[in-house]
XYZ file of C-alpha atoms in Angstrom:
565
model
C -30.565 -15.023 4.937
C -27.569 -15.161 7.099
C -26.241 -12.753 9.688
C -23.583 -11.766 7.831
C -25.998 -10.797 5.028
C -28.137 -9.246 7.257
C -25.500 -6.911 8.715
C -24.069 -5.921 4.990
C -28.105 -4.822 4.632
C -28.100 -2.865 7.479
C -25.192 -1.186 7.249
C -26.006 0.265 3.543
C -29.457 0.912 4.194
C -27.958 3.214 6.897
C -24.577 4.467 4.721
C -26.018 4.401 1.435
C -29.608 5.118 1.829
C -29.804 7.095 4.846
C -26.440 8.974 4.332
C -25.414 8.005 7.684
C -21.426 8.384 8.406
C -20.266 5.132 8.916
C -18.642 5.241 12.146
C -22.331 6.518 13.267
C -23.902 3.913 11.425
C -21.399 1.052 12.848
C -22.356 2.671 16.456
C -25.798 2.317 15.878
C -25.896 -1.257 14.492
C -23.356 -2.466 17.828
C -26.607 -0.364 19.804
C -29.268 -2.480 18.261
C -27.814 -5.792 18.198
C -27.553 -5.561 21.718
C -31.345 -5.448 21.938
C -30.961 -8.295 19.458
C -32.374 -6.128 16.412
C -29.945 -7.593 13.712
C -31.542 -7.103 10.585
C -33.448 -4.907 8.763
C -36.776 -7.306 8.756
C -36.397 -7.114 12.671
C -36.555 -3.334 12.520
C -39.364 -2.991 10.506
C -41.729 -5.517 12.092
C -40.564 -4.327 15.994
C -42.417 -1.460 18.162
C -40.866 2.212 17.443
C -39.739 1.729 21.691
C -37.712 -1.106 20.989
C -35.342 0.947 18.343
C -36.123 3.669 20.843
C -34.309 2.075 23.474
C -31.046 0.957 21.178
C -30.655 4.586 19.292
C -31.177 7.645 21.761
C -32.246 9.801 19.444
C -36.229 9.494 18.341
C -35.911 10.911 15.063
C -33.006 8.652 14.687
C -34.443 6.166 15.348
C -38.031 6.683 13.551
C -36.157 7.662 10.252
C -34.819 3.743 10.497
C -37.712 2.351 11.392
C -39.197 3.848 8.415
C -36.594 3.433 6.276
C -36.425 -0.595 6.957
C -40.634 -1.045 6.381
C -39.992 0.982 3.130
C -37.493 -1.825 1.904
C -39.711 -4.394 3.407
C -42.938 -3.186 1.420
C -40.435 -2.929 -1.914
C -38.348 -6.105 -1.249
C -38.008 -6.671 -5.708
C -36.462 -3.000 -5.351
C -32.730 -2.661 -6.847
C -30.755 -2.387 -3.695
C -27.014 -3.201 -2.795
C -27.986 -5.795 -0.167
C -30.224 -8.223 -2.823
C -27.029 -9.867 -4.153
C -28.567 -12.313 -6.985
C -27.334 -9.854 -9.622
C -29.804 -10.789 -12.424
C -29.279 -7.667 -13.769
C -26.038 -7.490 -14.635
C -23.905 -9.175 -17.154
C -22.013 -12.233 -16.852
C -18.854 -10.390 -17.392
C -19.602 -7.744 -14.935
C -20.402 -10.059 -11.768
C -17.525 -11.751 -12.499
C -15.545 -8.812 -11.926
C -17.107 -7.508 -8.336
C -14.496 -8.738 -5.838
C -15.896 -9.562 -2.119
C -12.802 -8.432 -0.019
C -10.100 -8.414 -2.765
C -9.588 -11.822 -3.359
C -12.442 -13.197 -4.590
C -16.449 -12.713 -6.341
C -19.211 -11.790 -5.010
C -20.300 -13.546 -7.813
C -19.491 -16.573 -10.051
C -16.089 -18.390 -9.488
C -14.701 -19.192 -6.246
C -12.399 -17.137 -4.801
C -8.868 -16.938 -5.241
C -5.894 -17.815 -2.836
C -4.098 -14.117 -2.098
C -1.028 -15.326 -4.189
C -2.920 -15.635 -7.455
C -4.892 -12.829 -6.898
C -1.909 -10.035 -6.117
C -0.241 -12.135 -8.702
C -2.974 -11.055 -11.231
C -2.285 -7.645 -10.439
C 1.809 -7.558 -11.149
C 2.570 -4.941 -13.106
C 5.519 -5.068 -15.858
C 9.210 -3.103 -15.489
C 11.461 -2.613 -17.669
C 15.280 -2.898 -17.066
C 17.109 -1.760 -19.861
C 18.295 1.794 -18.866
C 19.066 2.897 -22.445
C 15.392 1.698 -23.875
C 13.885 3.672 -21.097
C 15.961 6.803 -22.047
C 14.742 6.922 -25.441
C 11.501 6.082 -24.864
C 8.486 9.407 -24.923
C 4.967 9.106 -24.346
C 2.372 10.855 -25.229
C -0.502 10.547 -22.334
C -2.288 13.262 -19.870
C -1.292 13.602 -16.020
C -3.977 12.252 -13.982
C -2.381 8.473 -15.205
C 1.683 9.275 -14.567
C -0.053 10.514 -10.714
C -0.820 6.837 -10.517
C 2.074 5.287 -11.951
C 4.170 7.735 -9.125
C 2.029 6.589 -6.640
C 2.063 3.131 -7.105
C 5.849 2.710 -7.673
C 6.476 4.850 -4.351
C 4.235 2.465 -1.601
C 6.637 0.108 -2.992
C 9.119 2.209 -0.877
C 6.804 4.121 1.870
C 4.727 1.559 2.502
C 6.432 -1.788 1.126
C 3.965 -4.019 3.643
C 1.107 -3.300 1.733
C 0.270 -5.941 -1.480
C 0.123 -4.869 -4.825
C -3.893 -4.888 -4.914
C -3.723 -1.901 -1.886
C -1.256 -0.213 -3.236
C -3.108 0.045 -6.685
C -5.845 0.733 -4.950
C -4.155 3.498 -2.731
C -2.672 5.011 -5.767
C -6.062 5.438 -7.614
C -7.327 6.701 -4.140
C -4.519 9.470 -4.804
C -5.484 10.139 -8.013
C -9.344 10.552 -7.167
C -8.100 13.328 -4.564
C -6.162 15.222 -6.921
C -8.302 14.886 -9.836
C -11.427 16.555 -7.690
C -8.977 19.272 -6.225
C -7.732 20.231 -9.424
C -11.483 20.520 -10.826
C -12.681 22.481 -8.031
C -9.454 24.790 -8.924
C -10.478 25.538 -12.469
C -14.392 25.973 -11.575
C -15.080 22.421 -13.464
C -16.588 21.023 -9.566
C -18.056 23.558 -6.912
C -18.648 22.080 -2.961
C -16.865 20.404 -0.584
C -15.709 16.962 -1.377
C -17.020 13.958 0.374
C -14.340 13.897 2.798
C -14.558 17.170 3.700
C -18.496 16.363 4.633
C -17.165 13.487 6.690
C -17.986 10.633 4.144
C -14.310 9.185 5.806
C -15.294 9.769 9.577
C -13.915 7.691 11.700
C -11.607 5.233 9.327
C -8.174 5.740 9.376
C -6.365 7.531 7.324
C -2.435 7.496 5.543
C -0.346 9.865 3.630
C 0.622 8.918 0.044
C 2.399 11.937 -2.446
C 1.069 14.920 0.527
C -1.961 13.358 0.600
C -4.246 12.316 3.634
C -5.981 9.274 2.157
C -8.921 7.409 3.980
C -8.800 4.136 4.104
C -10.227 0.728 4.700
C -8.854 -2.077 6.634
C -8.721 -5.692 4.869
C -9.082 -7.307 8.438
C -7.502 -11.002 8.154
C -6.172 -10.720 4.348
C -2.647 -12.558 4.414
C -0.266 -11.956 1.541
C 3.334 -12.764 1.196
C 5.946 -12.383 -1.847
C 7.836 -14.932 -2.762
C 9.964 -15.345 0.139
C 9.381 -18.602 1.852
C 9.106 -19.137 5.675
C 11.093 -21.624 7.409
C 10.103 -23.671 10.766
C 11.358 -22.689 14.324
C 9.724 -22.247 17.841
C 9.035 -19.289 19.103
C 10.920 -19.684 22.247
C 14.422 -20.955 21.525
C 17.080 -19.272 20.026
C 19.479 -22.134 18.875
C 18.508 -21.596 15.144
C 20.944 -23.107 12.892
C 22.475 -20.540 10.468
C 20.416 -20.846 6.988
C 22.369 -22.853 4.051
C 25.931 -21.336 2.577
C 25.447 -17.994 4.212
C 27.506 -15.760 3.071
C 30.688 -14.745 4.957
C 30.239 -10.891 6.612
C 32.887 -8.640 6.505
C 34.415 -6.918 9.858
C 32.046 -4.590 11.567
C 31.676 -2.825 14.446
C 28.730 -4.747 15.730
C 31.455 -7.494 16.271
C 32.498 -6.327 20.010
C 29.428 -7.515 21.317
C 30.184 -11.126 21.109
C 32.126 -12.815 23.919
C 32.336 -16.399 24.061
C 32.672 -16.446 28.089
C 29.342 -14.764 28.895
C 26.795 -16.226 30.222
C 24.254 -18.027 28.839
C 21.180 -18.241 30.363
C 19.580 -15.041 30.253
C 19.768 -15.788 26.569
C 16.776 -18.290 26.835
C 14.696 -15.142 27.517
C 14.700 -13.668 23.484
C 11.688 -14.740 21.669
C 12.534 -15.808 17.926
C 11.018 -15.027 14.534
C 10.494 -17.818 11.915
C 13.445 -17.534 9.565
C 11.871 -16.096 5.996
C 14.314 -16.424 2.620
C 13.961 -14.603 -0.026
C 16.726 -15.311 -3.010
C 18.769 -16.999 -0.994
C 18.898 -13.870 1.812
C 17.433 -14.954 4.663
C 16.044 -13.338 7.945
C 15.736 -13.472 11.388
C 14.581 -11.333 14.265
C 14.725 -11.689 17.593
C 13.387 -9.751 20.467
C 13.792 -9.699 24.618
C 13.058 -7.358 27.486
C 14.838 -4.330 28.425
C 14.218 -2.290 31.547
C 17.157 0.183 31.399
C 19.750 1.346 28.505
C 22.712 0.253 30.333
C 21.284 -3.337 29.676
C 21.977 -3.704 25.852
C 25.286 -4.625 25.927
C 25.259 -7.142 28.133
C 21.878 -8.298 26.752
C 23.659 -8.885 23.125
C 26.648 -10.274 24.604
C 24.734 -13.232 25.771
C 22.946 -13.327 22.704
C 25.828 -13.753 20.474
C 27.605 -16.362 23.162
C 24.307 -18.560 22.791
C 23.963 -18.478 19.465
C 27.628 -18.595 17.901
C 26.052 -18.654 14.126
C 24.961 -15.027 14.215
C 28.700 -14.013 13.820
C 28.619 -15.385 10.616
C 25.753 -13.614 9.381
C 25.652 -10.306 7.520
C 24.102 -7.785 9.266
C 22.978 -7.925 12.915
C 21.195 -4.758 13.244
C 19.428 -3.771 16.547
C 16.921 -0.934 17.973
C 15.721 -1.003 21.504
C 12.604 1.491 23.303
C 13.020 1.249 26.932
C 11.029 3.624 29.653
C 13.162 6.091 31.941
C 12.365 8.608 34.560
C 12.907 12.244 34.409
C 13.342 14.555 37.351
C 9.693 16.180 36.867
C 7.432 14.984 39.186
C 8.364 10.861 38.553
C 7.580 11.336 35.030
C 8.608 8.764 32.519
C 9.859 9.076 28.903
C 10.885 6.673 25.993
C 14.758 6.265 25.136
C 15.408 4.818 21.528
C 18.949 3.469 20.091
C 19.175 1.635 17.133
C 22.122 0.341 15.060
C 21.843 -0.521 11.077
C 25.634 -2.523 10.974
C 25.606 -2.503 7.358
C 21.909 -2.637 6.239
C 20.949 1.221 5.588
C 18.308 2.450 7.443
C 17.379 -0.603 9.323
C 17.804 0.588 12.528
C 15.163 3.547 12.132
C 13.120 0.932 10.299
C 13.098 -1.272 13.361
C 12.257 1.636 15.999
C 9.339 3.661 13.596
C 7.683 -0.202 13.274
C 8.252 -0.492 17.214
C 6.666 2.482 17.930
C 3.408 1.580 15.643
C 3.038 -1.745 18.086
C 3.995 0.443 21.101
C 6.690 -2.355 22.211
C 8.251 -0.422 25.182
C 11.059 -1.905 27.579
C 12.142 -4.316 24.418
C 15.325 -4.802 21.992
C 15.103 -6.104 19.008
C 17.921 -7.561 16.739
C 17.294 -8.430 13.138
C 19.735 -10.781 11.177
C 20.115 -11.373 7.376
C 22.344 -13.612 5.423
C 23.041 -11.857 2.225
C 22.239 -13.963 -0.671
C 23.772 -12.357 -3.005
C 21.250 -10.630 -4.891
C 19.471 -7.252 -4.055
C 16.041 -7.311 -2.392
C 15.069 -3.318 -2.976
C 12.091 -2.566 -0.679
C 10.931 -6.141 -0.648
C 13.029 -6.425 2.277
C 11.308 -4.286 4.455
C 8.342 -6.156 4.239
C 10.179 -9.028 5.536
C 12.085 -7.654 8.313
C 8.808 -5.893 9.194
C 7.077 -9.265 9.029
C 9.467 -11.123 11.451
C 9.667 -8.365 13.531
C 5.735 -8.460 14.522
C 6.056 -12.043 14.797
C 8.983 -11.989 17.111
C 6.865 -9.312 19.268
C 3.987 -11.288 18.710
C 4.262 -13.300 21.920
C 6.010 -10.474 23.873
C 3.424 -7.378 22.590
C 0.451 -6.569 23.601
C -0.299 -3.721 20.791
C -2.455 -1.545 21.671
C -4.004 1.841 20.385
C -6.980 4.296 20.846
C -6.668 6.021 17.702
C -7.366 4.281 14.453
C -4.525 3.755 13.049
C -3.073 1.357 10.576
C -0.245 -1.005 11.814
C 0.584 -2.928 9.086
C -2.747 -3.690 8.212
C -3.481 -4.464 4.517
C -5.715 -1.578 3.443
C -7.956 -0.440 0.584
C -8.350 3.129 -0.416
C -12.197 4.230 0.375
C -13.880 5.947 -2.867
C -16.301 8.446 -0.960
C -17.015 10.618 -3.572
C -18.786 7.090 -5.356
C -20.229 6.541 -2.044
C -21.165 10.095 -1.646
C -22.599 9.869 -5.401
C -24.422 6.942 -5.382
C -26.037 7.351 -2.653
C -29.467 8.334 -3.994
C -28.664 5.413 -7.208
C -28.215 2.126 -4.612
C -27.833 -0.988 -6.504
C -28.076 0.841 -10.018
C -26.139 -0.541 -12.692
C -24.827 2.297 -13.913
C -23.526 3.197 -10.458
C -21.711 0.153 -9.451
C -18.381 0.351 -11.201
C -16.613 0.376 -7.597
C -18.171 -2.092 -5.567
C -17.624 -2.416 -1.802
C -15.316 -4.258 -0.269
C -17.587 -5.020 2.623
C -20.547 -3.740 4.119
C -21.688 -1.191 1.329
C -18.454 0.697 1.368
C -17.248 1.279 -1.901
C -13.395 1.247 -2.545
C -10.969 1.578 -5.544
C -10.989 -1.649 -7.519
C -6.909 -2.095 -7.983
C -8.464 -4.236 -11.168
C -9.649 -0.547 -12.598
C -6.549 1.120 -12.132
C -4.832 -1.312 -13.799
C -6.586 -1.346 -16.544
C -6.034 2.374 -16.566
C -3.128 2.648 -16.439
C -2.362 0.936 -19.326
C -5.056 2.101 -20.928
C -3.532 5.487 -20.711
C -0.331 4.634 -21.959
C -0.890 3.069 -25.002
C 0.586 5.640 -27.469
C 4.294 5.894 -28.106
C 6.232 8.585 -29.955
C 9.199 7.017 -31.621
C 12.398 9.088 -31.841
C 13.081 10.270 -35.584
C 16.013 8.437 -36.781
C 17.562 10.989 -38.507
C 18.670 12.696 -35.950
C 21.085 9.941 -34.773
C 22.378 9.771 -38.457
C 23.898 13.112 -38.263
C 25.479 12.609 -35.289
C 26.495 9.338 -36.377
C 27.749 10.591 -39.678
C 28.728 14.043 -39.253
C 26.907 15.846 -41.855
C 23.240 16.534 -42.684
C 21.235 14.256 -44.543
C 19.727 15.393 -48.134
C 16.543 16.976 -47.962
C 15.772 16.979 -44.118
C 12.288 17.096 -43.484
C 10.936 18.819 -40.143
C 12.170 17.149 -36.783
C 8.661 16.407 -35.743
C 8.253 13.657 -33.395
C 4.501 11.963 -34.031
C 2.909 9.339 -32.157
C 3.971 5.879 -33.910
C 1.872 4.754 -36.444
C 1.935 2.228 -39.177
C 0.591 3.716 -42.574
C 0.323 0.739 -44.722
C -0.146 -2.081 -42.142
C -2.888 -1.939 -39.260
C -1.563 -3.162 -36.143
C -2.981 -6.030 -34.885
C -4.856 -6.099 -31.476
C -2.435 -8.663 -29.568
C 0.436 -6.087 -31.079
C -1.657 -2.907 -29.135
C -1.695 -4.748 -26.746
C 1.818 -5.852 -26.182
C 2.894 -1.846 -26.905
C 0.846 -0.911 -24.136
C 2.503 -3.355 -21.696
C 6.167 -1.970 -22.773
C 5.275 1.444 -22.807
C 4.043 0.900 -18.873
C 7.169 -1.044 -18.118
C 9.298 2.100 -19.299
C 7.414 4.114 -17.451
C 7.526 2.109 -13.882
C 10.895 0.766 -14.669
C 12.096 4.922 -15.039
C 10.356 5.730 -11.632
C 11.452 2.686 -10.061
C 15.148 4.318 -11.030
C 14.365 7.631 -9.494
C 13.236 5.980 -6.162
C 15.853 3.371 -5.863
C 18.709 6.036 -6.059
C 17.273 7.750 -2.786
C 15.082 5.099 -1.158
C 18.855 4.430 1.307
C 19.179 8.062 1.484
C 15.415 9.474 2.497
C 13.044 8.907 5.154
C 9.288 7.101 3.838
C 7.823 10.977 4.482
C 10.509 12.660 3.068
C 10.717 10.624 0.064
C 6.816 10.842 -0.109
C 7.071 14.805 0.130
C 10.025 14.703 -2.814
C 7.557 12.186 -5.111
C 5.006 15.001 -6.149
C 7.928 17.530 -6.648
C 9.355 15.200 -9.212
C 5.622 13.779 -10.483
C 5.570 17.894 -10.924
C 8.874 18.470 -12.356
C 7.955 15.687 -15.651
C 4.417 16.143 -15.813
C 3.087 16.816 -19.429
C 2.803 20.314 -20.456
C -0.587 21.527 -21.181
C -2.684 24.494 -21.298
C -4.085 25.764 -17.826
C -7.324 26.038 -17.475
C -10.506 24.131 -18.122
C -9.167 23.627 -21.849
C -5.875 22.066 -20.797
C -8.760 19.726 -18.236
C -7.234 15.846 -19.557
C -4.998 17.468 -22.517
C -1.721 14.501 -23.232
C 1.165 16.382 -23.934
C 5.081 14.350 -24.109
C 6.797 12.643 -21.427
C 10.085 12.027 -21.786
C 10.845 9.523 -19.390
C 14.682 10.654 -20.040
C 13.440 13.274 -17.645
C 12.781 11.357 -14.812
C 15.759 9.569 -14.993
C 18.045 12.853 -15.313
C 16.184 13.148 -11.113
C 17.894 9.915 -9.655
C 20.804 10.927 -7.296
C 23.566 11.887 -8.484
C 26.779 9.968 -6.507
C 29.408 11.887 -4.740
């Protein structure tokens, strides 16, 4: 068995089967693999001193001792670390995903673009199809479709497997609240027991969500990267960039300035995404009155930048106060052009704790809008700029950039007494027995739960077409669409679902993208569950109104985009 096996075993014989919080149980396992205990066989067959001496605390440390002989003694036992999966059918091991992008099982795993490709999810466009499009579905589902649509935005970094899985994450919190409201669920959750101690957690829709770090998973869009070193800064200007207009960021290049403190700025690969194409660069800064001069020789040492569209800038730099030699942080920034850039460039700054630095991020328009895609790119070339300059650094556990997956502890809370049961294993972990939302399932539910259309009566645009009433109206009743003497087929089900889904998203998408330039990520996460609230479907309160569909118009969530001045 290798290690790697052996610590997954460990770890959810301690998480799963002892009910040990996992930043406890990670403690523990760093404890006795110093005293070269790495597996659960090692445990079992040791003296009770030598566990002893790696966990401090005897009944600790007796409880796994007897815990790992009572899995050696029953080694033909279901249990989460026996991975041959005899048991279960083809179709389901092909479905359990090792760290998002491939089987535990089965195939081989897939490259990150074909897997987050397998998870796109359809929009739809046409304004005026969306308008007259209602649904009839319950709310737990439109929760995830706000969700999803708004990491796009908040957190635009993360690939579309976390942020299905973040979204679902979302929904699992809400759905429990809500039945703990309405006496369906009595207890604290699992998070409130500290299922989630120690991981680190983000907000998504006003909620804290606990999460799960995909350590090493690399996933870009479509954009492709260019070549350049790291060190120089005479990068030629990408192909037929477009021509910027006049702007104020202008006065900062001077032709006679010097030139070679310009050798000091550390340089991003270029990335291009249709046609618009990025660069950032970064250099130290020890005091304010620096910048200036700083871009002046930038500019003069790299004459293409005046050509380019935006050259937006943000800069942290360490000062002293008059209280006892103290120190603060002053932050500037400058969007010339590209809205909220600047603040982009200083909130991602902060996350990496780059102090004494300035940044400057270009971009050659291409022509065609980007929409939040474009903050994973500046964000992107802004850690690798800072990559050679940074040393990031934190205490806390927080997530900087990270791809993530959203933790399910009530399933690992749940299944705890049911390891390695069939019937329990519809999350599987993502890696060392913690169980997480499977973007795959939330997928599949979402357009699972969107599958029934209501189709407008067209009588109604008759008489306003006509100007009169129509002979013997009947009642304007609008009723799910059916066809009464034909039976769709499945393919046709199955093409309605993935329209009625691209409405949806594509009516959300509007409503975001009319105040994504306008809000802040938290404000425009605080505003999503006011206007998730706002469209819901109406339904009774109460236990009886518990999963109830009701109509959503999605005419309704467009009527919440911004109005313009």
């Amino acid at each position: 068995m290798s290690a790697q096996q052996d610590l997954q075993d460990l770890i959810r014989l301690m998480t799963v089967g002892m009910k040990v919080p996992i930043k406890d149980a990670l403690s523990r396992v760093k404890s006795l693999q110093a005293k070269n205990l790495r597996s659960v066989q090692q445990i079992a067959e040791c003296p009770l001193a030598d566990v002893q001496s790696a966990i401090s605390d005897a009944k600790a440390a007796r409880s796994l001792q007897n815990a790992c002989k009572a899995r050696m003694k029953n080694p033909t036992a279901p249990s989460a670390g026996k991975r041959s999966g005899s048991h279960l059918t083809t179709d389901a091991k092909r479905t359990k995903l090792s760290d998002g992008t491939g089987y535990l099982d089965g195939p081989d795993p897939m490259e990150p673009r074909e897997y987050e490709a397998s998870l796109d999810l359809p929009v739809e466009t046409d304004e005026q199809v969306i308008a007259d499009t209602t649904l009839l579905t319950n709310r737990a589902p439109l929760v995830l479709a706000f969700a999803v649509e708004l990491l796009r935005y908040t957190m635009p970094e993360q690939p579309p497997s976390s942020r299905l899985s973040l979204a679902q994450a979302v929904v699992s919190a809400n759905s429990r609240s809500k039945a703990v409201s309405i006496g369906l669920e009595k207890g604290p959750s699992a998070d409130d027991e500290g299922w989630g101690h120690g991981q680190p957690r983000v907000r998504v829709m006003g909620r804290e969500i606990t999460v799960l770090k995909r350590g090493g998973y690399q996933w870009k869009g479509d954009e492709q990267v260019g070549e350049a070193s790291k060190t120089s800064i005479d990068i030629e200007p990408p192909p037929n960039p477009t021509e910027a207009g006049n702007s104020s960021q202008r006065r900062y290049v001077n032709s006679d300035a010097a030139g070679p403190a310009a050798r000091s700025w550390s340089t991003s690969q270029p990335v291009t995404l249709k046609q618009s194409t990025f660069i950032v660069r970064a250099t130290s800064l020890t005091e304010p009155s620096q910048r200036q001069s700083a871009l002046q020789s930038l500019f003069a040492a790299v004459p293409s930048l005046q050509s380019a569209t935006h050259n937006a800038w943000a800069f942290r730099v360490k000062v002293p106060t008059n209280l006892f030699n103290a120190t603060t942080i002053k932050e500037e920034s400058f969007d010339d052009g590209e809205s909220g850039c600047g603040s982009f460039l200083l909130k991602n700054m902060q996350e990496m704790n780059a102090v004494d630095t300035l940044v400057v991020m270009t971009r050659w328009y291409g022509g065609v809008m980007l929409g939040p895609d474009r903050w994973r790119i500046m964000r992107n070339c802004l850690r690798d700029a800072l990559s050679e300059r940074l040393r990031v650094t934190g205490e806390q556990a927080t997530v900087g950039g990270e791809a993530v997956w959203g933790l399910d502890l009530e399933a690992m809370k749940n299944n705890a007494g049911a390891v390695g049961s069939a019937s329990h294993r519809s999350y599987e972990a993502g890696v060392v027995g913690m169980p997480i939302h499977r973007p795959e399932a939330a997928k599949t539910y979402l357009f699972k739960s969107f599958a029934t259309r209501i189709e407008a009566p067209r009588r109604e645009e008759d008489v306003e077409g006509q100007g009169h009433s129509t002979k013997n109206p009947s009642p304007q009743k609008a009723s799910p669409s059916k066809a009464p003497s034909k039976k769709k087929t499945a393919k046709a089900l199955e093409l309605e679902k993935e329209e009625n889904v691209a409405r949806l998203l594509g009516a959300i998408r509007i409503l975001y993208e009319s105040w994504a330039n306008h809000l802040s990520g938290p404000e425009l996460d605080r505003r999503a569950w006011n206007w998730y609230v706002a469209v819901r479907p109406e339904v009774e309160s109460g236990p009886s109104g518990w999963g109830a569909k009701g109509q959503l118009k999605l005419s309704d969530i467009i009527a919440l985009r911004r109005k313009e001045a």
